[in-house]
Coordinates of C-alpha atoms and ligand atoms in Angstrom, one line a residue:
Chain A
X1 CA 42.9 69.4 61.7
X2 CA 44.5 66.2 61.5
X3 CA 48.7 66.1 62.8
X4 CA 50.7 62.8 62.5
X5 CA 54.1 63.6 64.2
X6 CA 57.2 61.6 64.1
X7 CA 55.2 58.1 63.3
X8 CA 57.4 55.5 62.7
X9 CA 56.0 51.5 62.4
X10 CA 57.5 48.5 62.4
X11 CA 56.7 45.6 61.8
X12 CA 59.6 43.2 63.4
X13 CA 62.7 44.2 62.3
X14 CA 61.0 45.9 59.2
X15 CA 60.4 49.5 59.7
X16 CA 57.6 50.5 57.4
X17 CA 57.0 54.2 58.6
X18 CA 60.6 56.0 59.6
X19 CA 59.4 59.2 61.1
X20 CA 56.5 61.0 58.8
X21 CA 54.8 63.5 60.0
X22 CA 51.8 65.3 58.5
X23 CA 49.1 68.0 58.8
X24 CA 46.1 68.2 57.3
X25 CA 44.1 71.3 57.5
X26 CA 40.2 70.8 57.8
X27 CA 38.2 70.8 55.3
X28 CA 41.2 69.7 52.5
X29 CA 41.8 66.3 50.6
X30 CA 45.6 65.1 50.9
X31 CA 46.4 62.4 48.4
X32 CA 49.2 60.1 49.4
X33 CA 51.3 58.6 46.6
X34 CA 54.1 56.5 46.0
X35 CA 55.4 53.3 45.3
X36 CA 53.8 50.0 45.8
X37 CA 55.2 49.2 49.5
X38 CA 56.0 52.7 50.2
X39 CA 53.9 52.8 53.3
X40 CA 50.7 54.4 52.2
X41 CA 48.0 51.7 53.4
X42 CA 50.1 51.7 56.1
X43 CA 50.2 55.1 57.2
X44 CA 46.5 55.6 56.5
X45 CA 46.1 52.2 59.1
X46 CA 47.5 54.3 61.4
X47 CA 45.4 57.5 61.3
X48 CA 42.4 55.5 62.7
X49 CA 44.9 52.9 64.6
X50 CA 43.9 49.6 62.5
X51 CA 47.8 49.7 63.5
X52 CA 48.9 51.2 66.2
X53 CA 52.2 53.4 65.7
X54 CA 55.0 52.1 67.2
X55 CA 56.1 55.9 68.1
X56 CA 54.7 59.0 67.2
X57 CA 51.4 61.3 68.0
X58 CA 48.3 61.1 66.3
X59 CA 46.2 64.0 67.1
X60 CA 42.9 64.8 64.7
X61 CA 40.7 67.6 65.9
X62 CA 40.6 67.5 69.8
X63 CA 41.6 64.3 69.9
X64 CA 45.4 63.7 70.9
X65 CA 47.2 60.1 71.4
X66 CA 50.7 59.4 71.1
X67 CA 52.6 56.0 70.9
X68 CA 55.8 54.7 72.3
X69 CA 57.4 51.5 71.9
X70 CA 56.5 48.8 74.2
X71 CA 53.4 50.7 75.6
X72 CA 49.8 49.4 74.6
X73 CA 47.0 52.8 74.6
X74 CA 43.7 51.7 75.9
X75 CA 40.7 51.0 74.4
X76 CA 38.8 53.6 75.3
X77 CA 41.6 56.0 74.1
X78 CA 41.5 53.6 70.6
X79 CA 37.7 54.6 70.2
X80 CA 38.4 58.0 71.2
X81 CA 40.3 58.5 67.9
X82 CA 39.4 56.1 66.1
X83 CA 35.5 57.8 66.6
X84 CA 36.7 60.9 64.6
X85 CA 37.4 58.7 61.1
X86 CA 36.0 57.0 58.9
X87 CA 37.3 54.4 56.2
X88 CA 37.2 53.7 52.4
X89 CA 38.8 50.0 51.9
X90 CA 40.6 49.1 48.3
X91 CA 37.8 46.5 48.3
X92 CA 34.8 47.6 49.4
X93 CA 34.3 45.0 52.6
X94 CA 30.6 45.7 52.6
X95 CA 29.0 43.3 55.2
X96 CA 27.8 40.7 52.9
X97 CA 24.6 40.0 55.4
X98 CA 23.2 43.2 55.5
X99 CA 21.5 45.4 52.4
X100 CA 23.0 48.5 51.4
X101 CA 21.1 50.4 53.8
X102 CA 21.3 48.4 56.6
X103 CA 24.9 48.7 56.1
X104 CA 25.1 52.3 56.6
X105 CA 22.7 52.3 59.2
X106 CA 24.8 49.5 61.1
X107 CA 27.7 52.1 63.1
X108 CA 24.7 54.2 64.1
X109 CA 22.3 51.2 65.2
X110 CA 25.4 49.3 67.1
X111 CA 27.8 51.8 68.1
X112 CA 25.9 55.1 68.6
X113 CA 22.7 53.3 70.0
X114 CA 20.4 55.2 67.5
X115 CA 16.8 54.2 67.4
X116 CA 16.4 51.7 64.1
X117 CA 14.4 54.6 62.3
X118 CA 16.7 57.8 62.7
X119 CA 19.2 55.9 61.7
X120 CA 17.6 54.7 58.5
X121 CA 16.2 58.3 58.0
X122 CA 20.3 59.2 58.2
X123 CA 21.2 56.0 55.9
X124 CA 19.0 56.9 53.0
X125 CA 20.1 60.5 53.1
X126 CA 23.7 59.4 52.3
X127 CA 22.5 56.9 50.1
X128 CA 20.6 59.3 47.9
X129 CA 23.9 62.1 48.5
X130 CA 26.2 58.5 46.5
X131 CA 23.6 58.1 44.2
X132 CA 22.5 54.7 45.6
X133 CA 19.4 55.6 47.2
X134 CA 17.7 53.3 44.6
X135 CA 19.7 50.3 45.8
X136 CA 18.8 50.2 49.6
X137 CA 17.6 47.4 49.7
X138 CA 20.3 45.3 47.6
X139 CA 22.3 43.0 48.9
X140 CA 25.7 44.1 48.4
X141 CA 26.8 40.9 46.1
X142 CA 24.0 42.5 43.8
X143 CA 26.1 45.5 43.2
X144 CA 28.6 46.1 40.3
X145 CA 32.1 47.0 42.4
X146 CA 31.7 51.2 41.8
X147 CA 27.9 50.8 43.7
X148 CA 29.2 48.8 46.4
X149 CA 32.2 51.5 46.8
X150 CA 29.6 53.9 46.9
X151 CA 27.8 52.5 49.7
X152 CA 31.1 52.3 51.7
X153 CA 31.6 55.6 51.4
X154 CA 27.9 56.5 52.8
X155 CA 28.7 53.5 55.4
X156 CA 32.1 55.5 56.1
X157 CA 30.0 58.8 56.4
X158 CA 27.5 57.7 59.0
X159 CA 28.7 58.4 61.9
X160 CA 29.8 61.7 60.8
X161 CA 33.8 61.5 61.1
X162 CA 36.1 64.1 61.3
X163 CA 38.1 62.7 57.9
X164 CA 37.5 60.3 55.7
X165 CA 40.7 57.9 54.9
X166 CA 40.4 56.1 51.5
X167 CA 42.7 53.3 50.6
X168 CA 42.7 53.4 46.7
X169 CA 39.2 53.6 47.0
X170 CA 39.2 52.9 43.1
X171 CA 42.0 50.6 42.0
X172 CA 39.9 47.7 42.0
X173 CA 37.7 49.4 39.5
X174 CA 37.6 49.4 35.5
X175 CA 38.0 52.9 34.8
X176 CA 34.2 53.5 33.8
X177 CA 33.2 52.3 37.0
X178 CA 36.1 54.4 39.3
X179 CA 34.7 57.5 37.6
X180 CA 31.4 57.0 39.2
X181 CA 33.4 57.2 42.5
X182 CA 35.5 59.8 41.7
X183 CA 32.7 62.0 41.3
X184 CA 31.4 60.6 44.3
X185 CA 34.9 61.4 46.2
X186 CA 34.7 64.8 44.0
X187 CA 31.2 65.9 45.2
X188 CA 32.2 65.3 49.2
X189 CA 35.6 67.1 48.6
X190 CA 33.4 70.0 47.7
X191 CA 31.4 70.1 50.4
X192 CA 34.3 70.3 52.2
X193 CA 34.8 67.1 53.6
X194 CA 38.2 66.4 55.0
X195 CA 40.1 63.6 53.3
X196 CA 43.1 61.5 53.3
X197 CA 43.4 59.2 50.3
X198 CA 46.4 56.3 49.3
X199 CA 45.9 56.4 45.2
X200 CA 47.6 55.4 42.4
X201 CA 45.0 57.0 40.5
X202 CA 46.5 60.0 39.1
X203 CA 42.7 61.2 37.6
X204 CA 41.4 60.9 41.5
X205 CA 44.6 62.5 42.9
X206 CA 44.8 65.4 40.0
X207 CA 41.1 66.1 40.2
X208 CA 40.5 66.3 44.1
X209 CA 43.6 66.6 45.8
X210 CA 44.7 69.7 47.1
X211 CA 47.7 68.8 48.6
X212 CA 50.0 65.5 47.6
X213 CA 52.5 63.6 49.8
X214 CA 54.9 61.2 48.1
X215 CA 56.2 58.3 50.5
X216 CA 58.6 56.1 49.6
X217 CA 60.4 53.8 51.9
X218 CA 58.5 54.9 54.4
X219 CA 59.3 58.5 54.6
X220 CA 58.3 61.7 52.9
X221 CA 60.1 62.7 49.7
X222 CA 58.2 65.5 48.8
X223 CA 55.3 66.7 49.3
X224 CA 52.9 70.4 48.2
X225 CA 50.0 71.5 46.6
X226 CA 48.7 69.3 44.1
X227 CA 49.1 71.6 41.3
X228 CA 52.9 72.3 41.6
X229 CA 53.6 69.1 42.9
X230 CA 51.9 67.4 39.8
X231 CA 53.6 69.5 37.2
X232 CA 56.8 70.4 38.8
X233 CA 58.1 68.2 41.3
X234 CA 61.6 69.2 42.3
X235 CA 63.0 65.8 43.7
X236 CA 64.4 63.8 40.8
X237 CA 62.7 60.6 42.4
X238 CA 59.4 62.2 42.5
X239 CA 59.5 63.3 38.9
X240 CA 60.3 60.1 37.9
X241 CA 57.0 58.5 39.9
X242 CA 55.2 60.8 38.5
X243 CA 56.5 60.3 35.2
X244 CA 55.5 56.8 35.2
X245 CA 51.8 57.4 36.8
X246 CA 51.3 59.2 33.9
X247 CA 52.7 56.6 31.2
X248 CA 50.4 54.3 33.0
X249 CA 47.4 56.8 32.8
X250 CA 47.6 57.5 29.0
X251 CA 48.3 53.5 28.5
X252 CA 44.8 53.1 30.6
X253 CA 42.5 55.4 28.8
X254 CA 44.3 54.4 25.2
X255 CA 43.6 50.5 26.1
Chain B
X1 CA 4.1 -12.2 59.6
X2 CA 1.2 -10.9 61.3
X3 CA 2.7 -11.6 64.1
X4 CA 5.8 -9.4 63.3
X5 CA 3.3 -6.4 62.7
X6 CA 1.2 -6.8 66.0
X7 CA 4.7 -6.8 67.5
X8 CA 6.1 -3.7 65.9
X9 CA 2.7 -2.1 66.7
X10 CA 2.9 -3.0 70.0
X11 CA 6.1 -1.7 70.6
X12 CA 6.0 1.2 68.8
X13 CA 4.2 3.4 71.6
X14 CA 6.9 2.3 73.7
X15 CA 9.9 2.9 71.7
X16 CA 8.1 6.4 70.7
X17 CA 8.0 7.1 74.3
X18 CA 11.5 6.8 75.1
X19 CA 12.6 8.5 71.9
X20 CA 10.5 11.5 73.2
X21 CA 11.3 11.6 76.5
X22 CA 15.4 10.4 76.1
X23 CA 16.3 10.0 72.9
X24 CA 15.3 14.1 71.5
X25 CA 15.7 15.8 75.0
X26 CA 19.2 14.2 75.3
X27 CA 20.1 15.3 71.8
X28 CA 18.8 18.5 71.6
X29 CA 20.3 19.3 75.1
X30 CA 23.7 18.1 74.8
X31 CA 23.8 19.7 71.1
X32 CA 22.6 23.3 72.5
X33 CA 25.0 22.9 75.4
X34 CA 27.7 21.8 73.1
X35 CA 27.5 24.3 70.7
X36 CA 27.9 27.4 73.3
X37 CA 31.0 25.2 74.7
X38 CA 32.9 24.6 71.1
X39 CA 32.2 28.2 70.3
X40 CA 33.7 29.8 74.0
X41 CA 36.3 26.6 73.2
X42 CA 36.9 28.5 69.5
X43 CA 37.0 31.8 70.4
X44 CA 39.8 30.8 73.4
X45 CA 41.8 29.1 70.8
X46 CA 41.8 32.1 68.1
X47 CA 41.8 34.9 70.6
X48 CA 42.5 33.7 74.1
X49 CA 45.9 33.8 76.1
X50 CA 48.2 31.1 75.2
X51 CA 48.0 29.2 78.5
X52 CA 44.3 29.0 78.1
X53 CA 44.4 28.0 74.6
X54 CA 46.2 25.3 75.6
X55 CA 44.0 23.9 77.7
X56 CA 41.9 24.6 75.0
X57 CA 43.8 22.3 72.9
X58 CA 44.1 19.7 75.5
X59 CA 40.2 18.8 75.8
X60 CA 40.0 18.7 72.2
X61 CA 43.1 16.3 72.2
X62 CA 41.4 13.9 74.6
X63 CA 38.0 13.9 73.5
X64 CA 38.6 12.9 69.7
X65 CA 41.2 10.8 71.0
X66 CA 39.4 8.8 72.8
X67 CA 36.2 6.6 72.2
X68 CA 32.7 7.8 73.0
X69 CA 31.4 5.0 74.8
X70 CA 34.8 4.8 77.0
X71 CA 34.3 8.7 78.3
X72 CA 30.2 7.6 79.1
X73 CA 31.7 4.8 81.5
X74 CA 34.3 7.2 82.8
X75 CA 31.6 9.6 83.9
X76 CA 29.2 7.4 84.7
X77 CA 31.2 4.1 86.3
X78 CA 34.4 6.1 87.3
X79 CA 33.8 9.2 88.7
X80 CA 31.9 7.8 91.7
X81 CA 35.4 6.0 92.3
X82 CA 36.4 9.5 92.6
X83 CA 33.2 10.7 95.0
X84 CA 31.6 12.0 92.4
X85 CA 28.0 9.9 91.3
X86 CA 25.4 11.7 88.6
X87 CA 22.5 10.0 87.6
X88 CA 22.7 8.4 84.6
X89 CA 21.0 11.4 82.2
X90 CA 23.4 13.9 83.8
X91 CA 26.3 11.7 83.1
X92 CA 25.3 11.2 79.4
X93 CA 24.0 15.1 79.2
X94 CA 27.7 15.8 80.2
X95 CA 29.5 13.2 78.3
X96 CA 27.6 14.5 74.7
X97 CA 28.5 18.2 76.0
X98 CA 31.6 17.9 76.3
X99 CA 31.8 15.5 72.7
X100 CA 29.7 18.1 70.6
X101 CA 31.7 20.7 72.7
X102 CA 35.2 19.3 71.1
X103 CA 34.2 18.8 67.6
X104 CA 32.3 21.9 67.0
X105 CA 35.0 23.9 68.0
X106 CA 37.1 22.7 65.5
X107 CA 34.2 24.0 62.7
X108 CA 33.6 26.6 64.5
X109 CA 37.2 27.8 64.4
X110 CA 37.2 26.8 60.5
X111 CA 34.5 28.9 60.0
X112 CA 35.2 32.0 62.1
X113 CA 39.1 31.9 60.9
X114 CA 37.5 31.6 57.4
X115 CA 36.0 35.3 57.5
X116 CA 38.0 37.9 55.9
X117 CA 40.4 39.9 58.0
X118 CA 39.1 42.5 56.0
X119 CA 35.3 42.5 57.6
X120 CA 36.7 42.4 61.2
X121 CA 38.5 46.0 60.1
X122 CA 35.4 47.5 58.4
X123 CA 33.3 46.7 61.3
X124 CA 36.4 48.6 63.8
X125 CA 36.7 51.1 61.3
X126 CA 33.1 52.0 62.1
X127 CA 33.7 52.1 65.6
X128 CA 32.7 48.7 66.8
X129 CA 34.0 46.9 69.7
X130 CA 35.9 43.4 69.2
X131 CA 32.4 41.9 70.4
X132 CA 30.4 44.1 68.3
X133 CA 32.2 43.1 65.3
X134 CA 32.3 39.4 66.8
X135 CA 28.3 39.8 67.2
X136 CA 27.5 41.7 64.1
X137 CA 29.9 40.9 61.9
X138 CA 31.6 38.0 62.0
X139 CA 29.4 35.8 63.9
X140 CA 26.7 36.0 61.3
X141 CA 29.0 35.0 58.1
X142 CA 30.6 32.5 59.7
X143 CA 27.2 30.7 60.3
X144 CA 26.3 30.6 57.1
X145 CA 29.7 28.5 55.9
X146 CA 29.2 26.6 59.8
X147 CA 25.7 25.3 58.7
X148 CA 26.5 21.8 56.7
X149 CA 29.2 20.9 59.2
X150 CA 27.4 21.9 62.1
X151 CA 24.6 19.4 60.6
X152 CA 26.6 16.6 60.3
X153 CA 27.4 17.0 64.0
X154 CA 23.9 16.9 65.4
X155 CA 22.8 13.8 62.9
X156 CA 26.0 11.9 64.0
X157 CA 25.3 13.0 68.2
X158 CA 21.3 12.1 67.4
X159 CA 22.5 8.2 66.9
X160 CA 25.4 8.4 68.7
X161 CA 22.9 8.9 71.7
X162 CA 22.1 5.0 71.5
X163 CA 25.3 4.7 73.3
X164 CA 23.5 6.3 76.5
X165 CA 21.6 2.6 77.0
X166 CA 24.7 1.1 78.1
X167 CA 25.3 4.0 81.0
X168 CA 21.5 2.6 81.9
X169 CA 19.5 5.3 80.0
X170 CA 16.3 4.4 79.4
X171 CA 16.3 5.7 76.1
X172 CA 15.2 4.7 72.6
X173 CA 17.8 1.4 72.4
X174 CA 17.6 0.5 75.3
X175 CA 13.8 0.4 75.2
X176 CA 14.1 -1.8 72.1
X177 CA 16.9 -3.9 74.3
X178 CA 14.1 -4.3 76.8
X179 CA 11.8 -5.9 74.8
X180 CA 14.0 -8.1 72.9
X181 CA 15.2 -10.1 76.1
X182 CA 11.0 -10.5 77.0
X183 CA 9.9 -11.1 73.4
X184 CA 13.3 -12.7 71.7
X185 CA 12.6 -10.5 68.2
X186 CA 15.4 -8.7 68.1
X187 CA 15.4 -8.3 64.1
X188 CA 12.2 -7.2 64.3
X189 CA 12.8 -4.3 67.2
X190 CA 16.3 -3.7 66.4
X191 CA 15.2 -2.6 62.6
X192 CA 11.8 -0.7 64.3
X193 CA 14.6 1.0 66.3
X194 CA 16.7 1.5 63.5
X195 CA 13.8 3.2 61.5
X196 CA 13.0 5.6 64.0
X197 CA 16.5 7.1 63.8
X198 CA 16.5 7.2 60.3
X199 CA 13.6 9.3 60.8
X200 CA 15.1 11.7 63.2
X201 CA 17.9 11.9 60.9
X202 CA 16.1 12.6 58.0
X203 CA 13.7 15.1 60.2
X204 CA 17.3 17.1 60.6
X205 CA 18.4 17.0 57.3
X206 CA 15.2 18.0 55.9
X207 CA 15.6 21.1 58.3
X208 CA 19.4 21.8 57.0
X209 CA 18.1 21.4 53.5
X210 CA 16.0 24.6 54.8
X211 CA 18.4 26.7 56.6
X212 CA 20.8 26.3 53.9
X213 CA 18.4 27.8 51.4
X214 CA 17.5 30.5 53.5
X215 CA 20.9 31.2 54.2
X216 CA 21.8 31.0 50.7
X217 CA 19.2 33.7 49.3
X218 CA 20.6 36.9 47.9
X219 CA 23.7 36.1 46.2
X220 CA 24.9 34.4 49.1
X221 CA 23.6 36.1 52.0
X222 CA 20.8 36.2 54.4
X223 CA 21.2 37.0 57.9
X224 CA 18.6 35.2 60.4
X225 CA 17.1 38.4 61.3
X226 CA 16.9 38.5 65.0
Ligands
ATP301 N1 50.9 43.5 58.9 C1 52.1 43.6 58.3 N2 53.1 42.8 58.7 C2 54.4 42.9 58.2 N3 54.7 43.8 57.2 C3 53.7 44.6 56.7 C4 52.4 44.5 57.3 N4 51.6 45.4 56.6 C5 52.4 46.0 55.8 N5 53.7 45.5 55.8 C6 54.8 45.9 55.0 O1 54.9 47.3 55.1 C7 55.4 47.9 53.8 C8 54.4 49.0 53.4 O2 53.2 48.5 53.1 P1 51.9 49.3 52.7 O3 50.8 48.4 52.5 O4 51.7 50.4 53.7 O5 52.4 50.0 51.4 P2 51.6 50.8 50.3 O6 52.3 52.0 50.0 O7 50.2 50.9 50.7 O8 51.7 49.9 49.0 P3 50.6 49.6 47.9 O9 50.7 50.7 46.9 O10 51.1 48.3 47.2 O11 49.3 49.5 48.5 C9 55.4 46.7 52.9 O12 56.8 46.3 52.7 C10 54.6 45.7 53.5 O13 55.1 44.4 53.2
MG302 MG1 48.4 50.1 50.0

């Protein structure tokens, strides 16, 4: 189970996260939506403390740190949390250096101190699970972008996290090639892997989330079970978002 | 004519001799020592508390503000003013150190600034450490871009080493000085002298020509596998 609880953020003067707290149950995908600037990447960041909160308690599973102004946590705590996640970037950021295997194998070689041939053992299993098995031994400037978001997401897998946090894992896809990770995404939520994903997909969000937050401003509008939430929001400001994700959605598959 | 080529010939073993012995140890030593120096200099600067970072900035300041040959003779001719006396290779090992040591900094902190953000957070997102990543992650890119620099660097220090004859090192030119005040030929030794470091010269570009292409396999990438 994964609690955010009262996390604000600023950044300066600019408050980017006023107070959202969260719960996600194990084993279910939360989709956050909103806005551009709402706070989504943002609020992902600070699940796995790529920012640290400026307030607020982050606990996922047994794992509990919380955040006050002015105080710095340790980096021990840091990788504590941080440990329990894993992370799906808007862009891939596959290390250019190393093949597709190499870079799933590379938390479990550098971090977790596996030998070199359990780890690869582990690395083609995911592969093969993303359907990229084939690829292993690409470089990842060989892959078209819905491969190389694949591999990220058995790179993200590796060390076994606790959730798996997706920043629009397919926005900087063509829509043939973010279906291929949406079946990807659709396959782990199945298995029951817990998941916390920023989209402005509404295909991704409709197909695999079971429960949707709407941020805007940095705070929590509304937020339920995907199916109600989808089809009738009760805010007025959410069923206008959602209004226009779905303009946009019909325009992309018509274009 | 003849007599030009039984001079060069008789020189050569000479001037090979202190090229070996002075000349290359000099260069490769003061590069090697350099380059760990600009990059703990780099990562200061990027990552290090201000204060230190300024001093940091300060070295660089004075060494590429000032000319080569004057910090050899401050080493060399000044410091004993100050109870300090090296030998004349220590003095030029430290001088080229701490040159190399200024100027690769400044690529190295090109290069390392010019990795995406977005690799140091997918290597933490994985659980690395800021070294880890640094090792791993960063490191490794940024010595791809850091390679043509880099090479101008060691060509430039590989003549630049000629400057070491006038702190007294015995080493390539100064050999060739040697035997121009015995056998007044100085065309004659000065462009045998001159053609031996075009042939060092061209020996490292030849091997940058090399790295590069290894470097550059694979769409872009190939990690010296270590
Ligand atoms: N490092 C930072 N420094 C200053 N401001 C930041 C920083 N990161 C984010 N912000 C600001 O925080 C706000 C929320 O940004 P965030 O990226 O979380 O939004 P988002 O909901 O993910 O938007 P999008 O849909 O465009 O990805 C924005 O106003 C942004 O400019
Ligand atoms: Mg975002």
């Amino acid at each position: 189970m994964i609690r955010l609880s009262n996390i604000e953020k600023r950044f300066g003067d600019l408050t980017v996260l006023k107070g959202v707290s969260v719960t996600v149950a194990e084993g279910r995908v939360t989709a956050l939506i909103g806005p551009s600037g709402g706070g989504k990447s943002t609020l992902l960041r600070c699940i796995n403390l790529l920012e640290i909160p400026t307030s607020g308690t982050v606990r996922i599973g047994e794992e509990e740190l919380s955040f006050q102004p002015g105080g710095k946590p340790g980096w021990k705590d840091i990788q504590r949390l941080r440990g329990q996640t894993g992370m799906v970037f808007q862009n891939f950021q596959l290390f250019p250096h190393r093949t597709a295997v190499e870079n799933v194998m590379e938390g479990l070689v550098t971090v977790q101190k596996w030998p070199a041939e359990k780890a690869r053992d582990r690395a083609m299993a995911l592969l093969r699970k993303v359907g990229m098995d084939h690829k292993a031994d690409a470089w990842p400037a060989t892959l078209s972008g819905g491969q190389q978001q694949r591999v990220a997401i058995a790179r993200a897998l590796a060390p076994s996290p606790r959730v798996l946090l997706c920043d629009e894992p397919t926005s900087a896809l063509d829509p043939e090639l973010s279906g291929e990770v949406v079946e990807v995404l659709g396959t782990l939520a199945a298995e029951g892997t817990t998941m916390v994903m920023a989209t402005h997909d509404l295909r991704l969000a409709s197909r695999i989330a079971h429960e949707v937050v709407f941020l805007d401003g940095g705070q929590i509008v509304e937020s339920g079970p995907s199916q109600t939430l989808f089809t009738h929001p009760t805010r007025e400001r959410t069923q206008r978002f959602i209004a226009t994700l779905t303009q946009q959605g019909q325009r992309g598959e018509g274009a | 004519m003849l007599h030009w080529l039984t001079l060069m010939a008789d020189s050569l073993p000479s001037l090979l001799w202190a090229a070996l012995v002075f000349t290359v140890p000099l260069t490769l030593a003061s590069f090697a020592l350099g380059l760990i120096v600009g990059l703990v200099a780099a990562v200061v600067r990027l990552f290090g508390p201000a204060p230190l970072a300024a001093v940091v900035r300060f070295y660089v300041w004075i060494i590429r503000g000032t000319p080569l040959l004057v910090q050899l003779f401050l080493i060399f001719y000044g410091l004993p003013s100050a109870g300090i006396v090296l030998d004349a290779f220590p003095a030029a090992l430290i001088g080229f150190t701490l040159n190399v040591g200024a100027y690769t900094s400044e690529i190295i902190r090109a290069v390392i600034g010019s990795v995406p953000k977005g690799q140091w957070e997918a290597a933490y997102s994985i659980g690395m450490s800021w070294s880890q990543a640094m090792r791993r992650t960063i490191l490794p890119q940024a010595a791809r871009v850091a390679v043509p620099p880099l090479s101008n660097s060691f060509i430039s220090l590989v003549k630049d080493t000629s400057l070491a004859a006038a702190i007294t090192v015995p080493e390539l030119f100064q050999a060739a000085q040697r035997i121009v005040a015995t056998s007044y030929e100085p065309l004659i030794l000065y462009v045998e002298a001159a053609l031996i470091y075009l042939v060092l010269s061209s020996v490292l570009s030849a091997m940058q020509v090399r790295l590069e292409k290894r470097l550059n396999q694979y769409g872009g990438f190939l990690e010296a596998k270590s």
